[in-house]
Short mmCIF file of C-alpha atoms and ligand atoms in Angstrom, two decimals:
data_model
loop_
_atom_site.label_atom_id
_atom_site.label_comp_id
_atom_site.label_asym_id
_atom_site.label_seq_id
_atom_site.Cartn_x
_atom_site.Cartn_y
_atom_site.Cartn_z
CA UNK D 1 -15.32 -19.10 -39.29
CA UNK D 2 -16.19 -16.89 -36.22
CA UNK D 3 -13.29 -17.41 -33.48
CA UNK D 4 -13.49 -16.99 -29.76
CA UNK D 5 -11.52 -14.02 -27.92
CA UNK D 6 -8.93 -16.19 -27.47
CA UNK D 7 -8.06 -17.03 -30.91
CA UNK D 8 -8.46 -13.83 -31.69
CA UNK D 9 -5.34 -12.47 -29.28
CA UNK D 10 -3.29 -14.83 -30.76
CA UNK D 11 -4.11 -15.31 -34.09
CA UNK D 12 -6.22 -12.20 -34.89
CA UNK D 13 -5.15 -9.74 -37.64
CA UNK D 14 -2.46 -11.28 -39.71
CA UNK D 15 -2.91 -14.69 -41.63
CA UNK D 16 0.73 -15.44 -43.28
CA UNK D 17 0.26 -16.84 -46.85
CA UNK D 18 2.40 -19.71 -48.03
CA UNK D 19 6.48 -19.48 -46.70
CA UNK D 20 5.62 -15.89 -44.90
CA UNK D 21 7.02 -15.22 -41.60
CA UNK D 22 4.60 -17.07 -38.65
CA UNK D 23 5.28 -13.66 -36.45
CA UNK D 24 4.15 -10.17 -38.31
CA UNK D 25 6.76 -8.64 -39.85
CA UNK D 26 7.86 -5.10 -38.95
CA UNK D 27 8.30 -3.12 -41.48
CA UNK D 28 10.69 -0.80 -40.49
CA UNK D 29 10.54 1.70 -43.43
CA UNK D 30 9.12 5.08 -43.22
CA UNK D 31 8.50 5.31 -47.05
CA UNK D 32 7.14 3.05 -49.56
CA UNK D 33 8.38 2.93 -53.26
CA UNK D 34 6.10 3.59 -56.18
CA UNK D 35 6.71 3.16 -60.09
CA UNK D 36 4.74 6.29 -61.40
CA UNK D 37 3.71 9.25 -59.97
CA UNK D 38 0.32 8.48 -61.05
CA UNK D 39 0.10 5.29 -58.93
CA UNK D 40 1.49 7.58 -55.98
CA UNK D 41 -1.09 10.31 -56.70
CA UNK D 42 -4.09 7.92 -56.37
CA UNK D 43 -2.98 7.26 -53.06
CA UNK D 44 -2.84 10.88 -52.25
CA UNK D 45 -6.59 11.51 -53.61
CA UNK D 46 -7.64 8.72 -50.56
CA UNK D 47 -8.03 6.73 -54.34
CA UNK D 48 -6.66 3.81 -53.68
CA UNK D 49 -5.31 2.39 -50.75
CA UNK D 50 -1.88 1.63 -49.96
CA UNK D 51 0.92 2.76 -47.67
CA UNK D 52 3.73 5.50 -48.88
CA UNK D 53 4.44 7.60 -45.36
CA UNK D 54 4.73 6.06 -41.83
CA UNK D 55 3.69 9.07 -40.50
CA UNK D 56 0.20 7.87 -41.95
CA UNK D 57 0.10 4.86 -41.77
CA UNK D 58 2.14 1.16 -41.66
CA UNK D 59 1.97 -1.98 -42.21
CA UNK D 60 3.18 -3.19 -39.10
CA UNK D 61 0.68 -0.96 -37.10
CA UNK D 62 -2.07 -1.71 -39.34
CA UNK D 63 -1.50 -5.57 -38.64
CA UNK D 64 -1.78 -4.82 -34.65
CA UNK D 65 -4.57 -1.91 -35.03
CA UNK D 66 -6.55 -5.36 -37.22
CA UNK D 67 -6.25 -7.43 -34.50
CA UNK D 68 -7.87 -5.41 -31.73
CA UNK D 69 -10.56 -4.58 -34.27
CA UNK D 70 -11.34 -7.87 -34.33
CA UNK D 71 -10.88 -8.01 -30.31
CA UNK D 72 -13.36 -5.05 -30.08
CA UNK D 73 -15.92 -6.26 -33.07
CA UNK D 74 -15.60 -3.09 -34.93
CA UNK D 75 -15.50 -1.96 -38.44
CA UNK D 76 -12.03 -0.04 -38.26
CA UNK D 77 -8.60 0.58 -35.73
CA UNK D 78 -5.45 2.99 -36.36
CA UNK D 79 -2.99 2.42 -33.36
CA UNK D 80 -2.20 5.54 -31.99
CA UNK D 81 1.24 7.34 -30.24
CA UNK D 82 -0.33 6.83 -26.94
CA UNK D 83 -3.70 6.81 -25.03
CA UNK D 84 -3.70 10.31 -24.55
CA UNK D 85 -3.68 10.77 -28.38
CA UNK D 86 -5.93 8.32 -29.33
CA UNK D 87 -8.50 10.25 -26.76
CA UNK D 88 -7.36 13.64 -28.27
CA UNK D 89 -8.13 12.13 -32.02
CA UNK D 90 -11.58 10.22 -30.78
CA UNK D 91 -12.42 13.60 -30.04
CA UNK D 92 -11.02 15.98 -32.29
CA UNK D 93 -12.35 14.05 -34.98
CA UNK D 94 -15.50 15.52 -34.83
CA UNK D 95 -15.61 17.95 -32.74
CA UNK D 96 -14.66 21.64 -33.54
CA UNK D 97 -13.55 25.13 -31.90
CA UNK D 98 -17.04 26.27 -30.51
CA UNK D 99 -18.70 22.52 -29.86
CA UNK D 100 -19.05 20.79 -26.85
CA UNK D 101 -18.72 17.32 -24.90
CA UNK D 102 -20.17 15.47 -22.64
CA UNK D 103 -17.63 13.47 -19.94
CA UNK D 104 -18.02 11.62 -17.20
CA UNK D 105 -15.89 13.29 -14.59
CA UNK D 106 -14.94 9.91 -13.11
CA UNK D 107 -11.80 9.79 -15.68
CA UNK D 108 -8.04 9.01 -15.65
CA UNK D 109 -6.22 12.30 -14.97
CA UNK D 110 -4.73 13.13 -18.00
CA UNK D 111 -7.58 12.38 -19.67
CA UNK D 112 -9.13 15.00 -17.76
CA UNK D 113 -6.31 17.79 -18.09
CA UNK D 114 -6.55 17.20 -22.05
CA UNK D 115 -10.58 18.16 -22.08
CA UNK D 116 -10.45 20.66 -19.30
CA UNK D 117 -7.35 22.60 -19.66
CA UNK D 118 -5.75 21.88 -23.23
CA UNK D 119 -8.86 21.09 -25.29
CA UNK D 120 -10.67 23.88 -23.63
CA UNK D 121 -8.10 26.54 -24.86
CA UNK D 122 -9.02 25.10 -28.61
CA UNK D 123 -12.30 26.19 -27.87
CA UNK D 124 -13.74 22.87 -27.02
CA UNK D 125 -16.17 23.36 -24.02
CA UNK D 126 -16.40 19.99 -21.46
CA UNK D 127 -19.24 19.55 -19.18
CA UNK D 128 -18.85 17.17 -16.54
CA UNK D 129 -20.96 14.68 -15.10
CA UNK D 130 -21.12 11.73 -12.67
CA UNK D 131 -21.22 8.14 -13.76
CA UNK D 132 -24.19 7.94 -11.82
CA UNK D 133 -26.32 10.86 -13.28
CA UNK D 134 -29.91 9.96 -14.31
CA UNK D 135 -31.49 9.58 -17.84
CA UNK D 136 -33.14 13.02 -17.26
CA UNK D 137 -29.88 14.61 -16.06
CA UNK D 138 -28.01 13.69 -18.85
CA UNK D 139 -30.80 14.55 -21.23
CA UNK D 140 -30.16 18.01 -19.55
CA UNK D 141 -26.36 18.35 -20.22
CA UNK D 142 -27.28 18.31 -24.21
CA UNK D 143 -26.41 21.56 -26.04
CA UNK D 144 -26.91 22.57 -29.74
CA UNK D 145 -23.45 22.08 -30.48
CA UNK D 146 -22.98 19.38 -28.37
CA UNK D 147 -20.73 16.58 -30.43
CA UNK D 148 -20.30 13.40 -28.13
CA UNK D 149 -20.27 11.64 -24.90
CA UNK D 150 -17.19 10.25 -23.55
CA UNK D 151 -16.34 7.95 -20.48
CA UNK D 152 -14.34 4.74 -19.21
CA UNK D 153 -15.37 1.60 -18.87
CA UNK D 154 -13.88 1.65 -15.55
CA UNK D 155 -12.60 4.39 -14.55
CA UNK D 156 -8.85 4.90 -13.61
CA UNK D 157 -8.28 5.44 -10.74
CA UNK D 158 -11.61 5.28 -8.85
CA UNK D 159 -13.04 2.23 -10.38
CA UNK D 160 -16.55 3.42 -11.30
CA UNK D 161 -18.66 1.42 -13.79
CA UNK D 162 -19.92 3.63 -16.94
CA UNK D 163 -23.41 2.25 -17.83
CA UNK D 164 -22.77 2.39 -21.33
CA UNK D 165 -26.03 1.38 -22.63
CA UNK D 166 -27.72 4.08 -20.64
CA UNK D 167 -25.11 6.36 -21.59
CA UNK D 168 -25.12 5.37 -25.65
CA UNK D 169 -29.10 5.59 -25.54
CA UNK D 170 -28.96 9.25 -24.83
CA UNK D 171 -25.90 9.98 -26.88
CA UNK D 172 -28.36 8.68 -29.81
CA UNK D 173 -31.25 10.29 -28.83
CA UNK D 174 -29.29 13.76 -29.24
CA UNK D 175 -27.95 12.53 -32.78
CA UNK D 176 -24.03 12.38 -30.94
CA UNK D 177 -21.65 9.07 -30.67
CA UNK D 178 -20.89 7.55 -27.58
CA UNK D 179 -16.92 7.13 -26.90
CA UNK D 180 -15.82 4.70 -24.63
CA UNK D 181 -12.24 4.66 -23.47
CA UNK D 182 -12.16 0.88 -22.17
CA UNK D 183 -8.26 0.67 -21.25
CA UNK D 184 -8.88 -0.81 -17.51
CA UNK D 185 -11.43 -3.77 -18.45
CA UNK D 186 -9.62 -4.42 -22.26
CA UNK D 187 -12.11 -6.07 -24.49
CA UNK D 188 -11.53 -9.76 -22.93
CA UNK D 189 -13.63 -8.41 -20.51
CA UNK D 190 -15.94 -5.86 -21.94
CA UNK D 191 -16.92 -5.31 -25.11
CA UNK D 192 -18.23 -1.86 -25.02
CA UNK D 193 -19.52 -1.94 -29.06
CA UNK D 194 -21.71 -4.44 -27.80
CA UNK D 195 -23.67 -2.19 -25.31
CA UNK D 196 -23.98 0.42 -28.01
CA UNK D 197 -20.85 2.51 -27.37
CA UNK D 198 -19.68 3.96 -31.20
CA UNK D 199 -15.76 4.25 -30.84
CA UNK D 200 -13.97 2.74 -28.35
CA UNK D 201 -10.33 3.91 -27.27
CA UNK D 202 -6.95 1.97 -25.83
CA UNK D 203 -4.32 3.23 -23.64
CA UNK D 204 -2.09 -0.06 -24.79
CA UNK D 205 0.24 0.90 -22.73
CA UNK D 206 -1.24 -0.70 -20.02
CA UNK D 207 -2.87 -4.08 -20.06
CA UNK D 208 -2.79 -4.78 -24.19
CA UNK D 209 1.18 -4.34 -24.06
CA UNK D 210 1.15 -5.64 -20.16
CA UNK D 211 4.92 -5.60 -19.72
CA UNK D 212 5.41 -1.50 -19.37
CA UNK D 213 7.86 -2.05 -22.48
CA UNK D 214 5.64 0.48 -24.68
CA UNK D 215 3.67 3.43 -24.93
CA UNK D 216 0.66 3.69 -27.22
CA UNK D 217 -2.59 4.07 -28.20
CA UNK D 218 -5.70 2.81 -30.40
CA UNK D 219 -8.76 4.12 -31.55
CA UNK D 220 -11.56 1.48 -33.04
CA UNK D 221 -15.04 2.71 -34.69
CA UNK D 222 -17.42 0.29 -34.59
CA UNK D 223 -18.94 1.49 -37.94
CA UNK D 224 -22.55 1.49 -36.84
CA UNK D 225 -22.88 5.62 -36.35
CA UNK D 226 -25.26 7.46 -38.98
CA UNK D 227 -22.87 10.60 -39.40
CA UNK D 228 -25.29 11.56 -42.88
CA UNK D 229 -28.49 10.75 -40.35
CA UNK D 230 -27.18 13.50 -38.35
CA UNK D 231 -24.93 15.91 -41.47
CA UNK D 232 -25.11 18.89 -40.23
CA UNK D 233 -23.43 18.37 -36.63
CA UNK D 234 -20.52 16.63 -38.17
CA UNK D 235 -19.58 18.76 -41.62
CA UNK D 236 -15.71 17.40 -41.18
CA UNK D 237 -17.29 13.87 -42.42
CA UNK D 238 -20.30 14.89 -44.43
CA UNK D 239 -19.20 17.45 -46.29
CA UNK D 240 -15.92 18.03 -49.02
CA UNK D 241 -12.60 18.60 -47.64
CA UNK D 242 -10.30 20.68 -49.69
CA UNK D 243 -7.20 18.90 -48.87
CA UNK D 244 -8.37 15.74 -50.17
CA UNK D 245 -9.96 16.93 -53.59
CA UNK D 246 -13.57 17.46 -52.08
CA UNK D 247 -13.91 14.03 -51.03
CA UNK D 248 -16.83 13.59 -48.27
CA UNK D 249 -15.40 10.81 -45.83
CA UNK D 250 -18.95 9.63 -44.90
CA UNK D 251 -20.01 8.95 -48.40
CA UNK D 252 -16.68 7.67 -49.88
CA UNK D 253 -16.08 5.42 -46.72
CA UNK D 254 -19.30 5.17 -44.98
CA UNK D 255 -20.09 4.72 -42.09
CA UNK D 256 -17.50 1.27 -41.61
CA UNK D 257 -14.67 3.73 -42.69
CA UNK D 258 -15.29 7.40 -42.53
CA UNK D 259 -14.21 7.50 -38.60
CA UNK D 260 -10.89 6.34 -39.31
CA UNK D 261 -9.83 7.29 -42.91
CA UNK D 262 -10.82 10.64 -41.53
CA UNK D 263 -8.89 10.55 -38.41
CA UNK D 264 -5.50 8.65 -40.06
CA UNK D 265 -5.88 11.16 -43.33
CA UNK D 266 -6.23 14.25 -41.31
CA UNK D 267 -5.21 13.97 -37.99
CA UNK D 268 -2.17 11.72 -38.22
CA UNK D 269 -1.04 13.81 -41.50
CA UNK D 270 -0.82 16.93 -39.29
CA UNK D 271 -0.56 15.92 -36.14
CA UNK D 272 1.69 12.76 -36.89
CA UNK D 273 1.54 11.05 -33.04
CA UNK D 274 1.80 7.57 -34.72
CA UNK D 275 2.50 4.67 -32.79
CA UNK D 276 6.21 2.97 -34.23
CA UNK D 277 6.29 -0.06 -35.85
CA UNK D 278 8.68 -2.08 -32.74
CA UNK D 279 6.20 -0.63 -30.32
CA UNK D 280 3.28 -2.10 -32.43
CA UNK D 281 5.40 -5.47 -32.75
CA UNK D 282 6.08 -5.64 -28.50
CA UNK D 283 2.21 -4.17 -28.47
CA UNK D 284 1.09 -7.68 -30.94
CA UNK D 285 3.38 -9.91 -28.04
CA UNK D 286 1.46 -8.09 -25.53
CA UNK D 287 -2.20 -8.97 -27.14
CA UNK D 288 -0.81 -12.68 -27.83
CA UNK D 289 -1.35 -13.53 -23.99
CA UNK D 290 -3.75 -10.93 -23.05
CA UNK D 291 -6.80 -13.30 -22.43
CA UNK D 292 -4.56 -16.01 -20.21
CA UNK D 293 -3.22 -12.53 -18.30
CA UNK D 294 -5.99 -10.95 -17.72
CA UNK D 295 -7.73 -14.12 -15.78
CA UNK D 296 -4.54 -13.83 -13.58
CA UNK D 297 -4.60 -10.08 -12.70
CA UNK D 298 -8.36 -10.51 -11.82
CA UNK D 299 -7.87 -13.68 -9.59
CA UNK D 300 -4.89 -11.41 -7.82
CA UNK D 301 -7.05 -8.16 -7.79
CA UNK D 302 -9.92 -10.06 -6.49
CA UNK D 303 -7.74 -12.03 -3.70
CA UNK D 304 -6.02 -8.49 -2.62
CA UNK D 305 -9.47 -6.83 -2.56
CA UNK D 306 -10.85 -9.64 -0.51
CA UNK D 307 -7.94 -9.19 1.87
CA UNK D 308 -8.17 -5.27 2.35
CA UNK D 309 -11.46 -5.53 3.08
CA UNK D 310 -11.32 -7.56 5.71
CA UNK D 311 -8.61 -5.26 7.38
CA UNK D 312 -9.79 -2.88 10.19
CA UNK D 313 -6.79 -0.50 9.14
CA UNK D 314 -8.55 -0.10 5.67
CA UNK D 315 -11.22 2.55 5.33
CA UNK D 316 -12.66 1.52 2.36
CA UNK D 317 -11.98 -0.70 -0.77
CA UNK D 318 -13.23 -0.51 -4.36
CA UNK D 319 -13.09 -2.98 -7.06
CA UNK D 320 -15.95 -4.18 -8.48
CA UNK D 321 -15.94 -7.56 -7.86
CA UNK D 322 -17.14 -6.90 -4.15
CA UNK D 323 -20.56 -6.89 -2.64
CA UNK D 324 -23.21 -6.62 -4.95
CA UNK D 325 -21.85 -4.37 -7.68
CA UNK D 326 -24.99 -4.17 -9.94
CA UNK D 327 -23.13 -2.52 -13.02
CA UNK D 328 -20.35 -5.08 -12.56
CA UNK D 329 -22.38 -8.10 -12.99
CA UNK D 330 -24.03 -6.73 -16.25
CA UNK D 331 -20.94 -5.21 -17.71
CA UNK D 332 -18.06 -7.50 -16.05
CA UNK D 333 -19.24 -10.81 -15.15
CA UNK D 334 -15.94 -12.40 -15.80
CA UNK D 335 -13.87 -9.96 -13.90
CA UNK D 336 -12.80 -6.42 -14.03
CA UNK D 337 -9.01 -5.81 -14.19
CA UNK D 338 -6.10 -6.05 -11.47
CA UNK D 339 -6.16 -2.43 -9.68
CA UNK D 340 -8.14 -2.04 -6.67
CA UNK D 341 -8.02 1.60 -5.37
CA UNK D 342 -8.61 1.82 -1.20
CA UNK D 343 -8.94 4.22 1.48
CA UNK D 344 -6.54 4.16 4.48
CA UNK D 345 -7.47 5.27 7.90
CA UNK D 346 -5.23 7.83 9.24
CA UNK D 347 -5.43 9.82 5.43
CA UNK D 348 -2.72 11.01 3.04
CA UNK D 349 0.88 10.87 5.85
CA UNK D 350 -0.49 6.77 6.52
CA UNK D 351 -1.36 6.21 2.69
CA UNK D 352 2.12 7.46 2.27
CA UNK D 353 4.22 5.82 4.88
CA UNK D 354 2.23 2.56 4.25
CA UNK D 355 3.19 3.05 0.34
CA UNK D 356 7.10 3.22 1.51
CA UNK D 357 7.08 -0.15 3.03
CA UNK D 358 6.35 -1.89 0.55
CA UNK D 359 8.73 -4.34 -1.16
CA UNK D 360 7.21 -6.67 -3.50
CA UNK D 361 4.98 -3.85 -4.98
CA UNK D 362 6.60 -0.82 -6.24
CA UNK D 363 5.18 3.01 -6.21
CA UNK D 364 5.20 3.61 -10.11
CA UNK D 365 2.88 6.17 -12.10
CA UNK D 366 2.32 2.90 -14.49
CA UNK D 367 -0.63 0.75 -13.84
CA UNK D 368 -1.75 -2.68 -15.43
CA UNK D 369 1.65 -4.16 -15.79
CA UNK D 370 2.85 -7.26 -15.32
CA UNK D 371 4.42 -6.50 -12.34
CA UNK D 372 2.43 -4.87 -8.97
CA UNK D 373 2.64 -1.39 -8.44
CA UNK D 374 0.91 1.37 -6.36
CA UNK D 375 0.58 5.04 -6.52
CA UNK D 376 -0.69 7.99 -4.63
CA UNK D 377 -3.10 9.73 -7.32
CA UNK D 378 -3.83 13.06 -5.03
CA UNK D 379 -0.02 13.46 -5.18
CA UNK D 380 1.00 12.17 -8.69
CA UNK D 381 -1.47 11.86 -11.91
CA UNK D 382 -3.95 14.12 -10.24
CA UNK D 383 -1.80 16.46 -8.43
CA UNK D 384 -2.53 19.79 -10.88
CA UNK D 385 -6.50 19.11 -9.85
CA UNK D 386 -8.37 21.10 -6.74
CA UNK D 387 -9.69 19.23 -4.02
CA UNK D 388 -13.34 19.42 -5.13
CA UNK D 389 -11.85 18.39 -8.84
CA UNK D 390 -10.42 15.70 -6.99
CA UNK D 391 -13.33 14.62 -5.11
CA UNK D 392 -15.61 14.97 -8.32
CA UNK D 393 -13.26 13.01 -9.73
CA UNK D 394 -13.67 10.11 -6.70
CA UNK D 395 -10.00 10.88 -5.50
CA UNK D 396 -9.84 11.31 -1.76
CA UNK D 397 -6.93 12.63 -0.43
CA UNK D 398 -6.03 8.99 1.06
CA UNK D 399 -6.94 6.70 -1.51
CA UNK D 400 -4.21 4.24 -2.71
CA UNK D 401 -4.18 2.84 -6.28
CA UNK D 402 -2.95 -0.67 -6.07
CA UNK D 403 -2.33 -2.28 -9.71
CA UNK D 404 -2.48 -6.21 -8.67
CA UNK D 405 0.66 -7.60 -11.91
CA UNK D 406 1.10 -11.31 -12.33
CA UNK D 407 2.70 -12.50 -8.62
CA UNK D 408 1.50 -14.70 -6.62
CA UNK D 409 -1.18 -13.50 -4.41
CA UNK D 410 -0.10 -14.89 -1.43
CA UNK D 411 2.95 -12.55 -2.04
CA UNK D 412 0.79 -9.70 -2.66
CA UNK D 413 -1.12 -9.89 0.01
CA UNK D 414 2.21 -10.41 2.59
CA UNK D 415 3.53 -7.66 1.18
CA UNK D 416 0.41 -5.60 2.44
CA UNK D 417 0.16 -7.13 5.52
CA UNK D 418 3.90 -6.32 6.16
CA UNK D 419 3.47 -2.41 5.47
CA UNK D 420 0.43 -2.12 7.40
CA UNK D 421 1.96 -3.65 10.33
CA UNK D 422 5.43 -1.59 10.12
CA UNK D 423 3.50 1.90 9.45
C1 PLP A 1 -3.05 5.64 -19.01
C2 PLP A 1 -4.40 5.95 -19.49
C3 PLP A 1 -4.60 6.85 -20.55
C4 PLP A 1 -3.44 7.58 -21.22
O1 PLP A 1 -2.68 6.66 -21.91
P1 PLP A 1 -1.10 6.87 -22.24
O2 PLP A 1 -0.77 5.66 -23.03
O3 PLP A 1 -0.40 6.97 -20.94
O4 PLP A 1 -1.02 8.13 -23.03
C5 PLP A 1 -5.88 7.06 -20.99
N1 PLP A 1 -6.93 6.45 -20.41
C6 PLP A 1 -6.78 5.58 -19.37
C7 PLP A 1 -7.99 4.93 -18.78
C8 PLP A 1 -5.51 5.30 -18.88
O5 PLP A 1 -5.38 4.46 -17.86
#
């Protein structure tokens, strides 16, 4: 039986069998016990599938990573350490020293230290590009060894709209996936997979968890990507690997698994940022009310939006449910998320002050919790960028990132009013 989104938060990934715990058990083990060697060895060879090392992979994680598969509609999930990782992994996956990506510049900060500073020094060469670049641009940005296109859904903090089916139709015309990291609008209200985007990423620390109790990640493939179509740009799944026997991931797995047996077998076995099994059980808590929250930090970011907009102190305001927002209504027709990001007039010393007066909201480098708070990007996540990195970024100097948690908007909007008029 095909269930709505709904259902699927709260009952999606785990169906107890007869006198098994109603809430998903943690298993809080970091080995698993085998009666031969043999048996263990199969699971070694990627032969059979089981657990026997949490630094792999667990039970209680696997249960969570399930459910937002099934939230996402794709083929495969591994819950990750944090966001950060599961971008590094999306990545890293299938990209080498000496390839090259395609990103939109319009990304969360530390998304864009990773590919420009860290990634770059493992030989990994970025180009950047606007979220609104043209088909022809794009086409443009394409290299031999270029491996994938990556963007957000909506982009933290500047709140641009990735047009993902523009974006995935020239990833496939160059033979390259198209990652999506779609933490801001979570997949009650986008489903990048069904636009065309190949593997979608989570920072769940932010709305999936929604109660800042826990850091962590998730990576999902949707399963649909040819990687034998396209063999010789991606040799890490299409051809042997040594340290698994000369298994080839794509043709063992294909293309529902290869993604993500590659990335847990490899990746997590070296790199080991695995997400615990009490994060993934306050993570599962999180996702249980994630549809009924997310309707709530819409109404509050649309309400708060409405309300700065009208102000004459405010510059600017950005969220996409204002004005005619032509990407919004294709991509996000039943709301976006809870931050709104806004310019004030006076720049950074009045985006400050008016930042200090507030009560009810709190200045926090968290966003997407539960409850409201606002930061300064120029002077916080984005601080180690340029000012022309910021601004091709879409960080001004003034703008204010306002992350609209589950208050009452009335509150919200006093509390605004209260540190405008006392700046
Ligand atoms: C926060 C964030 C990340 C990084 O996630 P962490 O869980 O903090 O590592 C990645 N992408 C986006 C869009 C984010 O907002």
């Amino acid at each position: 039986m095909s269930k709505k989104i709904g259902t699927k938060c709260v009952q999606g990934g785990y169906t107890p069998g007869n006198g098994e715990p109603r809430q998903i058990p943690i298993i809080q083990s970091t080995t698993f016990k085998y009666n031969t060697s043999e048996d263990m060895g199969k699971l070694f060879d990627l032969e059979a599938s089981g657990y026997f090392y949490s630094r792999l992979q667990n039970p209680t994680c696997d249960t969570v990573a399930n459910k937002i598969c099934e939230l996402e509609g794709g083929s495969a999930a591994m819950l990750t350490s944090s966001g950060q990782a599961a971008n590094f992994y999306s990545i890293f996956n299938i990209a080498n020293c000496g390839d090259h990506i395609i990103s939109c510049a319009t990304i969360y900060g530390g998304t864009y230290n990773l590919f420009a500073v860290t990634m770059k020094k493992m030989g990994i060469e970025f180009t950047f590009v606007p979220p609104t670049i043209t088909e022809e641009e794009l086409d443009k940005c394409f290299k031999p060894n270029t491996k994938a296109v990556f963007g957000e859904t909506l982009s933290n903090p500047s709140l641009d709209i990735l047009d993902i089916e523009l974006f995935s139709k020239v990833a496939h015309k160059h033979g390259v996936p198209l990652i999506v990291d779609n933490t801001f609008p979570t997949p009650i209200n986008c489903r990048p997979i069904e636009w065309g985007a190949d593997i979608v990423t989570h920072s769940t620390t932010k709305y999936m968890d929604g109660h800042g109790a826990a850091v962590g990640g998730c990576i999902v493939d949707a399963g649909k990507f040819d990687w034998m179509a396209n063999a010789d740009k991606f040799p890490g799944l299409t051809t042997p690997d040594d340290s698994y026997h000369g298994i080839t991931y794509a043709e063992k797995f294909g293309k529902e698994g290869a993604f993500i047996t590659k990335a847990t077998a490899q990746l997590m076995r070296d790199f080991g940022s695995t997400q615990s099994p009490q994060s993934a059980f306050i993570l599962n808590l999180g996702l249980e009310s994630l549809h009924v929250r997310m309707a709530k930090h819409c109404e509050n970011g649309q309400r708060v939006a409405e309300f700065l907009n009208s102000d004459d102190r405010i510059d600017s305001v950005k969220y996409p449910g204002l004005g005619d927002n032509a990407l919004a209504k294709k991509y996000l027709p039943n709301g976006s998320c809870g931050v709104v990001s806004f310019r004030i007039k006076g720049g950074r010393k009045v985006a400050e002050a008016f930042m200090k007066n507030l009560k009810v909201a709190a200045i926090e480098t968290h966003v997407a919790d539960a409850r409201t708070c606002c930061l300064h990007p120029a002077s916080a996540t984005h601080r180690q960028m340029s000012d022309s990195e910021l601004l091709a970024c879409g960080i001004y100097p003034d703008l204010v990132r306002f992350s609209c948690g589950l208050e009452d908007a009335e509150d919200l909007i006093n509390d605004i009013k209260q540190a405008l008029d006392n700046i």
